[in-house]
Structures are given as structure tokens and as C-alpha cells.
Short mmCIF file of C-alpha atoms and ligand atoms in Angstrom, two decimals:
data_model
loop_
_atom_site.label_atom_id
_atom_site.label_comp_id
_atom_site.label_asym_id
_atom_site.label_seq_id
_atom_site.Cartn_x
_atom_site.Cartn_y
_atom_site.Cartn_z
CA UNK A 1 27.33 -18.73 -5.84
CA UNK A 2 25.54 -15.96 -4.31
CA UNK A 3 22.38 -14.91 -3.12
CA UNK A 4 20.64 -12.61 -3.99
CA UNK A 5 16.84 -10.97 -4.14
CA UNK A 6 15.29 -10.78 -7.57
CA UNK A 7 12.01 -8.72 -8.17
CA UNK A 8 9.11 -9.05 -10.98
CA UNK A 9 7.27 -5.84 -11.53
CA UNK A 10 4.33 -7.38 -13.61
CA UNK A 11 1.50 -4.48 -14.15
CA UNK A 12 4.44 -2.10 -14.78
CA UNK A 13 5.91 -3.47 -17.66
CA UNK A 14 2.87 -3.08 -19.31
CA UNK A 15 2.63 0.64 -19.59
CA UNK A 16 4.59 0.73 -23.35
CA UNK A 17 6.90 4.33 -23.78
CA UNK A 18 6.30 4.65 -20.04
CA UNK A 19 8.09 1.91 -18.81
CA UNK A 20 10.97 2.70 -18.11
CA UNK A 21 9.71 5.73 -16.04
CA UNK A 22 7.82 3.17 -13.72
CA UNK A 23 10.85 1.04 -14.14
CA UNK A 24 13.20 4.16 -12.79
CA UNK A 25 10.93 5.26 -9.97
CA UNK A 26 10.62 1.95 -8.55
CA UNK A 27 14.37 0.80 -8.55
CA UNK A 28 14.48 4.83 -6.54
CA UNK A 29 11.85 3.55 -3.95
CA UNK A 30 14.17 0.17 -3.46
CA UNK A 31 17.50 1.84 -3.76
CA UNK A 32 15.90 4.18 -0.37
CA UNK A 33 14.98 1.52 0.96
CA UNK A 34 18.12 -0.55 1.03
CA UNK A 35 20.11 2.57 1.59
CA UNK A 36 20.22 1.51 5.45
CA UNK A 37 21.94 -1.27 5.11
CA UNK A 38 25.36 -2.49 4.58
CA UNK A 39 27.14 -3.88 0.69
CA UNK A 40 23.76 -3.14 -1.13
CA UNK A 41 23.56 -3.23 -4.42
CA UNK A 42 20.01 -2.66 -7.30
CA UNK A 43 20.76 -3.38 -10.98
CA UNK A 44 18.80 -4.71 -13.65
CA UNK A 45 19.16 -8.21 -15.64
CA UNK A 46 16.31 -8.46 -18.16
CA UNK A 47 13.21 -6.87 -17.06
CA UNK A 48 13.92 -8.39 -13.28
CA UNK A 49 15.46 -5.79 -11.04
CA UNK A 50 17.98 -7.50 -7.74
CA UNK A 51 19.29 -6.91 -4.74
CA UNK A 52 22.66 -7.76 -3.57
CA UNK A 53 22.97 -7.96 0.38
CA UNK A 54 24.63 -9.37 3.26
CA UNK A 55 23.52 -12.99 3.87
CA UNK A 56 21.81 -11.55 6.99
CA UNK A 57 20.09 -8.97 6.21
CA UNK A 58 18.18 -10.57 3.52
CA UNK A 59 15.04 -11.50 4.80
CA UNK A 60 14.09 -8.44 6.19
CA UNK A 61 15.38 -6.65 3.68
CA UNK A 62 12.43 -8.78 1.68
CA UNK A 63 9.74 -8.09 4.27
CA UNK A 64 10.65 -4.39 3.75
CA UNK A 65 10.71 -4.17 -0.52
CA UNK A 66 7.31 -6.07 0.00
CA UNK A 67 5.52 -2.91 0.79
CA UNK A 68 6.87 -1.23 -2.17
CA UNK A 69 3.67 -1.26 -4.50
CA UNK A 70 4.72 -1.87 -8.18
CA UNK A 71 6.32 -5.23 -7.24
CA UNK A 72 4.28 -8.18 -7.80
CA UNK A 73 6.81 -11.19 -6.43
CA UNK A 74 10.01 -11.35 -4.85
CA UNK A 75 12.22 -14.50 -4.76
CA UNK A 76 15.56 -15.28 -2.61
CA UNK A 77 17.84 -16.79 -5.67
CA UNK A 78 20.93 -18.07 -6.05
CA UNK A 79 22.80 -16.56 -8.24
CA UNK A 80 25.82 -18.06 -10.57
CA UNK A 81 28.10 -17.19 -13.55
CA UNK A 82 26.29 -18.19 -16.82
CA UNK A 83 27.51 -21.61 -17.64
CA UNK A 84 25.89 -25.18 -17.49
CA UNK A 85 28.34 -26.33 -14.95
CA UNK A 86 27.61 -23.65 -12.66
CA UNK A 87 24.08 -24.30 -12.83
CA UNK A 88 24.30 -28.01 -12.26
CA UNK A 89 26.20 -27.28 -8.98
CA UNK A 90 23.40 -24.61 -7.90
CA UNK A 91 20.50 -26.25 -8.81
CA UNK A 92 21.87 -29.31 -6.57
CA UNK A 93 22.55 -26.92 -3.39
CA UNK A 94 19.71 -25.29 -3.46
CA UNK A 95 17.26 -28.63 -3.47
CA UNK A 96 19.97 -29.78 -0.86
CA UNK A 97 19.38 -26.70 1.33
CA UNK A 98 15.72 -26.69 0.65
CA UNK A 99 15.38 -30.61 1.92
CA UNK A 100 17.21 -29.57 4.81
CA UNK A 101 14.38 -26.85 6.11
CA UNK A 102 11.02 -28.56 5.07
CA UNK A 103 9.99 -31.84 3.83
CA UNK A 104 10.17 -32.55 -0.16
CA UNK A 105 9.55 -34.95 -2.00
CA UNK A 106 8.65 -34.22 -5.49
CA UNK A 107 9.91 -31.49 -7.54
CA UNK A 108 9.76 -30.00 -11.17
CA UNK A 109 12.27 -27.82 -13.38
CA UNK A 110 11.13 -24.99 -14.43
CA UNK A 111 13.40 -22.91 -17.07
CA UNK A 112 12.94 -19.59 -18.17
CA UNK A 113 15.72 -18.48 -20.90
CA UNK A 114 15.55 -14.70 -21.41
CA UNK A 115 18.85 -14.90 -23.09
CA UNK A 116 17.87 -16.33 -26.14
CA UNK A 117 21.76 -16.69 -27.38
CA UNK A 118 22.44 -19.12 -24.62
CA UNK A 119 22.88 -22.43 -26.32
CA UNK A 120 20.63 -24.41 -24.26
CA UNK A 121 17.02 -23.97 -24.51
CA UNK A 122 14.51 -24.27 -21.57
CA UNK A 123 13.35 -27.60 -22.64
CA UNK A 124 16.99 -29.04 -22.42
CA UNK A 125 17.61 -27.15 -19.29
CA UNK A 126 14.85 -28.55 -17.46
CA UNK A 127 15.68 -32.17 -18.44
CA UNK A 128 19.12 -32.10 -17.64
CA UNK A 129 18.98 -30.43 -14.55
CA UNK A 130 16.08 -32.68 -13.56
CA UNK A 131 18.40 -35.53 -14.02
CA UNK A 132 21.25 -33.88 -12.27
CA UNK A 133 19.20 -33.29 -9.45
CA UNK A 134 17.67 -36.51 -9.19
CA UNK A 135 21.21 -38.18 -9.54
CA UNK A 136 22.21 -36.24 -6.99
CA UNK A 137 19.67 -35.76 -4.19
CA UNK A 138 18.75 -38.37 -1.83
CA UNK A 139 15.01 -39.43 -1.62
CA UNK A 140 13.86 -37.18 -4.44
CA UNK A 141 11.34 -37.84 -7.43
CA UNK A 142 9.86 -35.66 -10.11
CA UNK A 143 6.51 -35.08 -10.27
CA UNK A 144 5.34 -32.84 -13.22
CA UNK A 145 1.92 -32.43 -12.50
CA UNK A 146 1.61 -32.15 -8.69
CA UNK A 147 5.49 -31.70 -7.64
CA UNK A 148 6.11 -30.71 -3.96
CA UNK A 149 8.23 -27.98 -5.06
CA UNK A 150 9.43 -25.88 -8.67
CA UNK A 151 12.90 -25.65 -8.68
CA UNK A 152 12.69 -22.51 -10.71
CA UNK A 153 16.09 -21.21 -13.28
CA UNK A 154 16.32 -18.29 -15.40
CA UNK A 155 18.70 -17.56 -17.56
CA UNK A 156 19.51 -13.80 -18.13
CA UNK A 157 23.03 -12.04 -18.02
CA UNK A 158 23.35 -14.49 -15.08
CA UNK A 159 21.66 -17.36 -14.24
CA UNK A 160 19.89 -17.76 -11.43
CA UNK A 161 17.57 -20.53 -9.40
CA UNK A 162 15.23 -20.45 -6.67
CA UNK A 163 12.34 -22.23 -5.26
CA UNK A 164 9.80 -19.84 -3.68
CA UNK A 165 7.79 -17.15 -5.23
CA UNK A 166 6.75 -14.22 -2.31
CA UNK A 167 3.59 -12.63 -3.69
CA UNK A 168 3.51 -8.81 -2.99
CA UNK A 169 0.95 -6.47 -3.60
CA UNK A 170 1.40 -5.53 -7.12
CA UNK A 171 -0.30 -2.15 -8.01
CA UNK A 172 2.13 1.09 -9.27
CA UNK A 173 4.69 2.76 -7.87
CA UNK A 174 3.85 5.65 -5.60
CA UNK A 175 4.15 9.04 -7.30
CA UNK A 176 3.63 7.66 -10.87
CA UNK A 177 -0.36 8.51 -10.99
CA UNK A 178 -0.51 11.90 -9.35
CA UNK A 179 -1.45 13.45 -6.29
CA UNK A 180 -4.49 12.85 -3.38
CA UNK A 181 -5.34 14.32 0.19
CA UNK A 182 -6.74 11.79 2.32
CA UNK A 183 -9.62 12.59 4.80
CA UNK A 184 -7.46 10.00 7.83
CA UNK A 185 -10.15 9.44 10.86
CA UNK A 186 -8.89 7.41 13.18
CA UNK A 187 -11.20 4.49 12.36
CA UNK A 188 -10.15 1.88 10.64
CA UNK A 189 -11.79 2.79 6.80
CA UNK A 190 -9.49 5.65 5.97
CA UNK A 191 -6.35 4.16 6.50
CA UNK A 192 -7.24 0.94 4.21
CA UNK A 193 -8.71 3.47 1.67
CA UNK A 194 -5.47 5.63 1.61
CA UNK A 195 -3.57 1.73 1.29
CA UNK A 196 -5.49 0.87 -1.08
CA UNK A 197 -5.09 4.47 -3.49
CA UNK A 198 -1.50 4.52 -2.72
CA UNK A 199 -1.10 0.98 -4.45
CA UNK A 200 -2.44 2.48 -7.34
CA UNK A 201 0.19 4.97 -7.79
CA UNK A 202 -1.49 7.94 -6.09
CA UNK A 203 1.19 9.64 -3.50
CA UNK A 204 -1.29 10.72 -0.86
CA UNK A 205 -1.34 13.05 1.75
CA UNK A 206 -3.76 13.68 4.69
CA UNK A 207 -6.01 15.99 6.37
CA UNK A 208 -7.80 14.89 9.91
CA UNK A 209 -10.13 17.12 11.73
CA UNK A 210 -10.38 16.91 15.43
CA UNK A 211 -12.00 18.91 18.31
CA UNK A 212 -9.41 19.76 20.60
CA UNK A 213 -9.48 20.22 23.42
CA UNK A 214 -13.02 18.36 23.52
CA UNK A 215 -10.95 15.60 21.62
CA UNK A 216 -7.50 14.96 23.26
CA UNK A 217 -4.04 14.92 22.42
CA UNK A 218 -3.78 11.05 22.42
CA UNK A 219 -6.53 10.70 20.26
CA UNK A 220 -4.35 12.76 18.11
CA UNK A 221 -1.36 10.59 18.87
CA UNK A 222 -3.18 7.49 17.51
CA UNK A 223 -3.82 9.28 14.00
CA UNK A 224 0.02 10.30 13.88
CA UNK A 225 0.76 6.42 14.85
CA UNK A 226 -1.60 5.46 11.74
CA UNK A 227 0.38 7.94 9.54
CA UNK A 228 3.49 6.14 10.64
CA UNK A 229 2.17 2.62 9.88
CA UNK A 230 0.60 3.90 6.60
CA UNK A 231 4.11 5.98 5.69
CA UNK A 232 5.38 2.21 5.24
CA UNK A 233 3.47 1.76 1.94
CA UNK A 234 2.59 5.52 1.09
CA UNK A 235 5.99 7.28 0.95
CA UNK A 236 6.53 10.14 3.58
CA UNK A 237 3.08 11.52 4.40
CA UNK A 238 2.14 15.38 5.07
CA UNK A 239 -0.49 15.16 7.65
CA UNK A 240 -2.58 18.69 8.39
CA UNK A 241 -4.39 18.93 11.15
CA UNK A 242 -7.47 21.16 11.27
CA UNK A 243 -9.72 22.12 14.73
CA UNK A 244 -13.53 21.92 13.34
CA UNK A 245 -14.98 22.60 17.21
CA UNK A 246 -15.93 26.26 16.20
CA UNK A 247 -17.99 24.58 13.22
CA UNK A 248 -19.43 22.10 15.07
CA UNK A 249 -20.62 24.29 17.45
CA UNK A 250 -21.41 26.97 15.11
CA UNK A 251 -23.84 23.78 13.78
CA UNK A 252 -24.93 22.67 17.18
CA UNK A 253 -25.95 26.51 17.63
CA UNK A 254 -27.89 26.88 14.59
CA UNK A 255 -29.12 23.59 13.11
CA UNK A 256 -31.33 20.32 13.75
CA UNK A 257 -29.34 18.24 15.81
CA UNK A 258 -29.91 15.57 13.09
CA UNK A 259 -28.32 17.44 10.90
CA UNK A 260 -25.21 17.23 12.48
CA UNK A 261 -22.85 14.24 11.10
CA UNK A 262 -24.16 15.36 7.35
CA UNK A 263 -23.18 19.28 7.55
CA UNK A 264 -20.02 18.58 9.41
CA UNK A 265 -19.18 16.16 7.31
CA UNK A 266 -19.87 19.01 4.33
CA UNK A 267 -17.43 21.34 5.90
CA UNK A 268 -14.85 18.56 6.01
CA UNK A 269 -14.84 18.10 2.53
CA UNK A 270 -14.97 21.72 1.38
CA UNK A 271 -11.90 22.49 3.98
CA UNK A 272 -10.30 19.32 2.25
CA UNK A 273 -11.21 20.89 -0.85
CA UNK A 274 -9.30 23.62 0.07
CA UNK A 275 -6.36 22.36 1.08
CA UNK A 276 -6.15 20.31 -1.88
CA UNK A 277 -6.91 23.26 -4.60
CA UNK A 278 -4.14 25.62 -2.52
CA UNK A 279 -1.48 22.67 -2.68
CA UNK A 280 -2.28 21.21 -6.27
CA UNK A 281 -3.91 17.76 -5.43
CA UNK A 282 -5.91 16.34 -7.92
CA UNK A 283 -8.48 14.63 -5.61
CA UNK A 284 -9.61 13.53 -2.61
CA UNK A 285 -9.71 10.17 -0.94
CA UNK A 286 -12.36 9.22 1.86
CA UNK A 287 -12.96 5.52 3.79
CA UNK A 288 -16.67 5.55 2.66
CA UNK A 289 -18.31 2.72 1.88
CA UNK A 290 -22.29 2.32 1.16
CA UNK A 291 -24.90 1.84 3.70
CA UNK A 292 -22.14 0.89 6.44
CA UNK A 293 -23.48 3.79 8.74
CA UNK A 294 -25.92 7.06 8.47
CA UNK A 295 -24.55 8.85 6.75
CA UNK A 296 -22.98 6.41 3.94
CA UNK A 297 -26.62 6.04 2.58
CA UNK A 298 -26.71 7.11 -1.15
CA UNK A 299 -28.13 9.99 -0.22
CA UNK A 300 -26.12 10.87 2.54
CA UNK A 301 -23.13 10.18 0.13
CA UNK A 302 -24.38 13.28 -2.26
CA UNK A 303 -25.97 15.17 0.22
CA UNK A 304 -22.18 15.51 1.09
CA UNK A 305 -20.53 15.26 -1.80
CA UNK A 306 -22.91 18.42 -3.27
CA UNK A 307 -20.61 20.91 -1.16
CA UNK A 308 -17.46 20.00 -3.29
CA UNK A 309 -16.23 19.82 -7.00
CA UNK A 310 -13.22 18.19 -6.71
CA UNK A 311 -13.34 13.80 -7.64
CA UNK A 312 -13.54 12.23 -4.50
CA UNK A 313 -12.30 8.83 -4.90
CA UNK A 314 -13.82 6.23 -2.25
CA UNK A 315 -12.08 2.55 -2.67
CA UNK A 316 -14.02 1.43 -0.35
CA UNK A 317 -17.21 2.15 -1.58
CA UNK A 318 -18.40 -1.66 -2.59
CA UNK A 319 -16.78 -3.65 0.18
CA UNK A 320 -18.04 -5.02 3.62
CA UNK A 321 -16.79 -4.07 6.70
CA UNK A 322 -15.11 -7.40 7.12
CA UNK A 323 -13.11 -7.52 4.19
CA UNK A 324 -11.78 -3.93 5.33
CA UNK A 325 -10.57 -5.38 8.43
CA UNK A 326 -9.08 -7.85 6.91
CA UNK A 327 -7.08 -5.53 4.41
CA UNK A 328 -6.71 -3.65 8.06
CA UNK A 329 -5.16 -6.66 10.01
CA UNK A 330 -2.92 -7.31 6.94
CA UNK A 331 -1.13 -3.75 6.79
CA UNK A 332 -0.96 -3.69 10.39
CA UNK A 333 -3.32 -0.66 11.06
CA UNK A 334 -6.23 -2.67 13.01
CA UNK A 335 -4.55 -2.70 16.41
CA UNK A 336 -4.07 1.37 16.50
CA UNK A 337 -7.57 1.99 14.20
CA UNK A 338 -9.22 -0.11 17.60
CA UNK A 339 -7.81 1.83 20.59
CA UNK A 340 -10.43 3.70 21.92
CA UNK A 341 -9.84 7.15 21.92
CA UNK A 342 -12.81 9.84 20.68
CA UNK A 343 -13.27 11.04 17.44
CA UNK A 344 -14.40 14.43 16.84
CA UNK A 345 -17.62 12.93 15.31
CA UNK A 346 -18.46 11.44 18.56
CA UNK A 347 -18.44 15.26 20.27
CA UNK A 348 -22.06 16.26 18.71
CA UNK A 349 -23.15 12.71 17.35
CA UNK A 350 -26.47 13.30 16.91
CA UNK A 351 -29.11 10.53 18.67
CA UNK A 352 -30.78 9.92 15.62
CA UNK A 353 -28.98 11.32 12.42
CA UNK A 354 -31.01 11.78 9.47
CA UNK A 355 -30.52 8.62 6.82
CA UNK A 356 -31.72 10.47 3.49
CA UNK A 357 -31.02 14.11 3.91
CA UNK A 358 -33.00 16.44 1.24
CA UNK A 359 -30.05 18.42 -0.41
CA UNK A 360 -32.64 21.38 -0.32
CA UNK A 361 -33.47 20.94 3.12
CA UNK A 362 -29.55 20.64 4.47
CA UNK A 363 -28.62 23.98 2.56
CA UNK A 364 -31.28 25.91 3.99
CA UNK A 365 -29.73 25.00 7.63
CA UNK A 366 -26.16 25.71 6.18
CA UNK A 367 -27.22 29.69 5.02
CA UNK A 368 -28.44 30.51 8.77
CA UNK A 369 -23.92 29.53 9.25
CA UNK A 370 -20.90 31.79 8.29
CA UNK A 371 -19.21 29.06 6.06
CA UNK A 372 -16.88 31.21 4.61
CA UNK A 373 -15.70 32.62 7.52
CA UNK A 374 -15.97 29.54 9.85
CA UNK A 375 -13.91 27.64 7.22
CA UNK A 376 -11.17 30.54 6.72
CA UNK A 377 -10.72 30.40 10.29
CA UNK A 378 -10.26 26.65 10.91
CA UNK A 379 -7.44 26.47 7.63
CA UNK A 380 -5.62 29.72 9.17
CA UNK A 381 -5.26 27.34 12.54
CA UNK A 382 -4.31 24.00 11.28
CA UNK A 383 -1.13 22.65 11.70
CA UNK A 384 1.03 20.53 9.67
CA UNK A 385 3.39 17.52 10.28
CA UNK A 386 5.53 15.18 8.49
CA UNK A 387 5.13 11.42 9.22
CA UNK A 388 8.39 9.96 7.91
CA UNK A 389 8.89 6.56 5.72
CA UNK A 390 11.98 5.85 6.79
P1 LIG B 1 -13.30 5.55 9.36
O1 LIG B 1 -13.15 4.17 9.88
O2 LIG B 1 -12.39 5.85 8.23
O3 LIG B 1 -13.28 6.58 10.46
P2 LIG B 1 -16.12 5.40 9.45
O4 LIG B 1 -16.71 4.12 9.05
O5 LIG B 1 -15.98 5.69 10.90
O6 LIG B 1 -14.73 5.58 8.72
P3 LIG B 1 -17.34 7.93 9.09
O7 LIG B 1 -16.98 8.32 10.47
O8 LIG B 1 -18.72 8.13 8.61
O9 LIG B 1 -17.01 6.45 8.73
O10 LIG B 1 -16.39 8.72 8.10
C1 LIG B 1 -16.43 8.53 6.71
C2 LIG B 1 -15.15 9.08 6.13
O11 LIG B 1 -15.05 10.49 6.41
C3 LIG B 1 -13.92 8.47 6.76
O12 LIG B 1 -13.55 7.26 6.16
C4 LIG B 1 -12.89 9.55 6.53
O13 LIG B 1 -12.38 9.49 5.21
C5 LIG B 1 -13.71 10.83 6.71
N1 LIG B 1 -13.59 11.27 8.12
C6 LIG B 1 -14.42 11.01 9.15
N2 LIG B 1 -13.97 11.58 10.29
C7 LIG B 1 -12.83 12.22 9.97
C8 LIG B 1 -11.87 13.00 10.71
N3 LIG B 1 -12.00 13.21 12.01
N4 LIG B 1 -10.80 13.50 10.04
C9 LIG B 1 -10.65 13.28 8.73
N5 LIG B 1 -11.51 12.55 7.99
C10 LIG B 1 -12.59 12.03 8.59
MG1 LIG B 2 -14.92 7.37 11.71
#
């Protein structure tokens, strides 16, 4: 009897001829991932994909694969030889060990058979290892319709029981749905937004703008920490780094202080445009979401959006603040998205930002400014930077 990590990839197995592409690109992402540690092994047994690991390692190995989007449970199993005997044994151990950690007092069989040649079927599986167990285990009942516990046994090339399903967070495997540049603040929207495109298959990259040396290097820092939390989920991340002080004070120079926030914001996503269009991304990704501040008013949204032609996808769009910090606390990005360092918004914030910009109105203040030129500048200057997975 071993144990061993077994893996459901729901959503993916849905995607007909394409399966086994998702299938292949996710056992990659795992086989990376487990690379670091000792006896590993990823195969296959009927549409489940397992681990084999060192007794130790296991549990973080299944903290880890949790963050691999595409997987939608993950269960510590035992594992046996396929035979009847063998499973008796198991199934006894494992409510043994189980009683041992945590109170139970009820439990249920439940039998999958995904080898349909094995003689048994899931019915008769359930009923005699129900009995077995009960025979067998002190202070034990079943309960079918409320049980304490499933005792749950699949039968596939081997057989395998185990008691706990770990829900993960589902979604696609990154690098199956094409490619996105993400517009990473340091706030805590964009990082949630690039979470939650990621999980949906897009591999994502980043630009953030700051305003050095009016912005410092640790408020930089903090964005490179986000990448690094982010990188987790999201695969390695590209971050470029662009200066936008010359813009902003080209703006400050030229325009209604109002203004400000809305054409900065246009110059961001044109210079994200860019980027994207030079390095064949097929979109871009912001942490918008409606109404939460001036200039995520509807019109705000396409007095902005009117500079660009490239989708912009924004996840966030529909959702209040406090479900984003909850999404936040949950991939670990809150604590860093907090610190308070400044963002290159905060340099010019204007006192009292205009809430529905004309479109008419913002372009005639954008033709008194160089945009070509203040935009070729800023990409010839940025920098780029690898935040590592791994
Ligand atoms: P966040 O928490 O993501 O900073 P926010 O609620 O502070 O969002 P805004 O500051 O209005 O909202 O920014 C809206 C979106 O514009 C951000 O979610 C992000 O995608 C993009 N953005 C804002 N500032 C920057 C920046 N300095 N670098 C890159 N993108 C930015
Ligand atoms: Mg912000």
C-alpha cells in the first residue's frame, strides 16, 4: 500500500479533440512542479493524473499542485494492487488512520469502477467493503444519508481509496487560451484581475508604469514582490517597467488638472497597446471595476478605452471591492497590495477629477501634447524583468 496524490481535471476533459492537449500541458505544469523534489513520479490511470512522492513531502507537494489552474480536486489516496483482498485491507487502514486524527463516527462507501472488466461492480464494492469496515473498526456505523465521512474507492488500473476531496481552483491550464499583458498597479485590483485571467488559461504578462524618481525604488520593489506572489499561479511572468513622469508632466503642463487621472490613464493603455502589438499579445488585462473610483464611471471607462483598439478584458468589472479582497487575502497578495508605498497616480492626483469626461472635450486637451513622441520616448526607456515561478 502506497500513497499517493491523485488529481481530477474536471472543465478540461470537456474540451473533445483538444483534450489531450489540456491533458499534456497540465501533467508539464505538475511534472515542473514536482521536479524539486526527491522519487517523483506523474502518470495517468483513467482520466485521473497522480503523483508518487516521499511520504513527507506530500502535503506540500499538494499545497503547491493546488495553484496549478486546470485542476479542480486533489485527494491523498492510498493506493493498492487491483484485487478485492487488497482493497479490504486498505479500506480498513485508512478508516483506522482516519479515526486516529479526527473524530468519526458515521461513514459511507462510495465506489467508482472505471475499469468496467473488474468483476465487481460499485454496488457490490460498496456493500462489502461497508461490511468489512464495520466488522473491523471499533465504534463505527454507516450512515448513508448524513455519514461523518465517504470512504471513497476507485477502481482503475489500480485501485485506490481515500477520504478527503481538496477543492482547487479549477479553470484551464495556463498557456492553453493565448496570450495577455497585464496593466499590474500596485493596488490590490490588478493582481486579482491577472489571478483571475490566468485561471482561465490566459499566460499573462505585465506592464506597470511608475514615476521614478518622484515614485521610489521600494514602491517598485512591492510590484516585483506581487509578480513573485502572482508567478505562483501565472507561470513565469515578464514584467516591463515604463517611466510615465515626462507624460504626466507633459499633462500637468498643458491640461486641466482634472483631466489628469483620465489622459494618463489614456497613455497607459496606448503604451500597453504597444507593447502588446510589438510582442504578439492578444489583449490586455486591467483591475477595473465600475463606479469603484473616478475614473471607473462608465464614462470614464470609454473615455479611456477610446485611445486603444486592442480587447481589454476587465474581470473585475461586476464585483465589489470586498469580494476582491477576499479573492486578494486568498492568493496571498493583500498583505504586499496594502503596504503603503506611492503610486505614480498619486504624483498629479488631481483634487477633484472629472467623473464623466466628454470624449470630445479630453481629445481636444490631448492635441495641445506630443503623444507620439512622449510615448516613443517612455517605451525606448522601459526596462524589463523576469519574475520567476519556481
Ligand atoms: P489597482 O488596485 O489595481 O491599483 P485601483 O482600484 O487603484 O486598481 P486605478 O488606480 O483607477 O484603480 O487603476 C485602474 C487600473 O489601471 C488598475 O487596476 C490597473 O490595471 C491599471 N493601473 C493603474 N495604475 C497603474 C500603474 N501604475 N501601472 C500599471 N497599471 C496601472
Ligand atoms: Mg491603483
Amino acid at each position: 500500500m502506497v500513497k499517493v496524490i491523485s488529481i481530477s481535471y474536471g472543465e478540461v476533459a470537456l474540451k473533445g479533440n483538444n483534450r489531450s492537449y489540456f491533458v499534456n500541458k497540465l501533467i508539464k505544469q505538475i511534472k515542473r512542479l514536482v521536479k524539486d523534489y526527491q522519487d517523483t513520479n506523474v502518470y495517468q490511470d483513467r482520466s485521473k493524473i497522480f503523483i508518487e512522492a516521499n511520504e513527507a513531502d506530500i502535503d506540500e507537494i499538494v499545497k503547491e499542485v493546488k495553484k496549478i489552474f486546470g485542476i479542480v480536486l486533489i485527494s491523498i489516496c492510498y493506493r493498492v494492487e487491483k484485487d478485492m483482498d487488497n482493497l479490504r485491507q486498505c479500506a480498513i487502514y485508512a478508516m483506522n488512520d482516519l479515526k486516529s486524527k479526527r473524530e468519526v463516527n458515521t461513514f459511507k462507501v462510495e465506489a467508482k469502477r472505471a475499469d468496467k472488466k473488474f468483476p465487481i461492480n460499485s454496488m457490490e464494492v460498496e456493500r462489502d467493503l461497508g461490511g468489512v469496515v464495520l466488522k473491523n473498526v471499533d465504534n463505527i456505523k454507516v450512515d448513508v444519508h448524513n455519514p461523518d465521512i465517504y470512504l471513497y474507492v476507485e477502481v482503475r488500473d489500480y485501485c485506490y481509496v481515500f477520504t478527503e476531496k481538496i477543492k482547487a481552483y479549477g479553470g484551464l491550464p495556463v498557456g492553453t487560451n493565448g496570450k495577455g499583458i497585464l496593466l499590474l498597479s500596485g493596488g490590490i485590483d490588478s493582481p486579482v484581475a491577472g489571478f483571475m485571467m490566468s485561471k482561465r488559461g490566459l499566460k499573462i504578462d505585465c506592464v506597470h508604469y511608475h514615476s521614478y524618481p518622484f515614485t521610489s525604488e521600494r514602491a517598485e520593489e512591492k510590484v516585483m514582490s506581487l509578480a513573485k506572489i502572482m508567478a505562483q499561479y501565472c507561470g513565469n511572468l515578464r514584467i516591463h517597467s515604463v517611466n510615465i513622469l515626462e507624460i504626466q508632466k507633459s499633462i500637468n503642463e498643458h491640461c486641466p488638472e482634472s483631466q489628469m487621472t483620465i489622459l494618463s490613464r489614456r497613455f497607459m493603455m496606448r503604451i500597453a497597446e504597444r507593447i502588446a502589438l510589438e510582442n504578439g499579445y492578444d489583449a490586455l488585462i486591467t483591475g477595473e471595476s465600475l463606479g469603484q473610483v473616478a475614473s471607473q464611471t462608465i464614462k470614464g471607462i470609454n473615455a479611456t478605452n477610446a485611445s486603444i483598439n486592442i480587447p481589454v478584458l476587465r474581470p473585475l468589472i461586476g464585483m465589489d471591492k470586498t469580494d476582491i479582497i477576499d479573492i486578494a487575502q486568498d492568493i496571498k497578495t493583500f498583505e504586499t497590495s496594502i503596504l503603503p508605498y506611492e503610486d505614480c497616480c498619486s504624483v498629479f492626483s488631481p483634487k477633484h477629477p472629472v467623473t464623466r469626461p466628454k470624449l470630445q472635450v479630453i481629445e481636444e486637451s490631448e492635441a495641445k501634447l506630443n503623444v507620439e513622441e512622449l510615448i516613443d520616448n517612455a517605451i525606448k526607456n522601459k526596462r524589463v524583468e523576469v519574475i520567476r515561478s519556481i
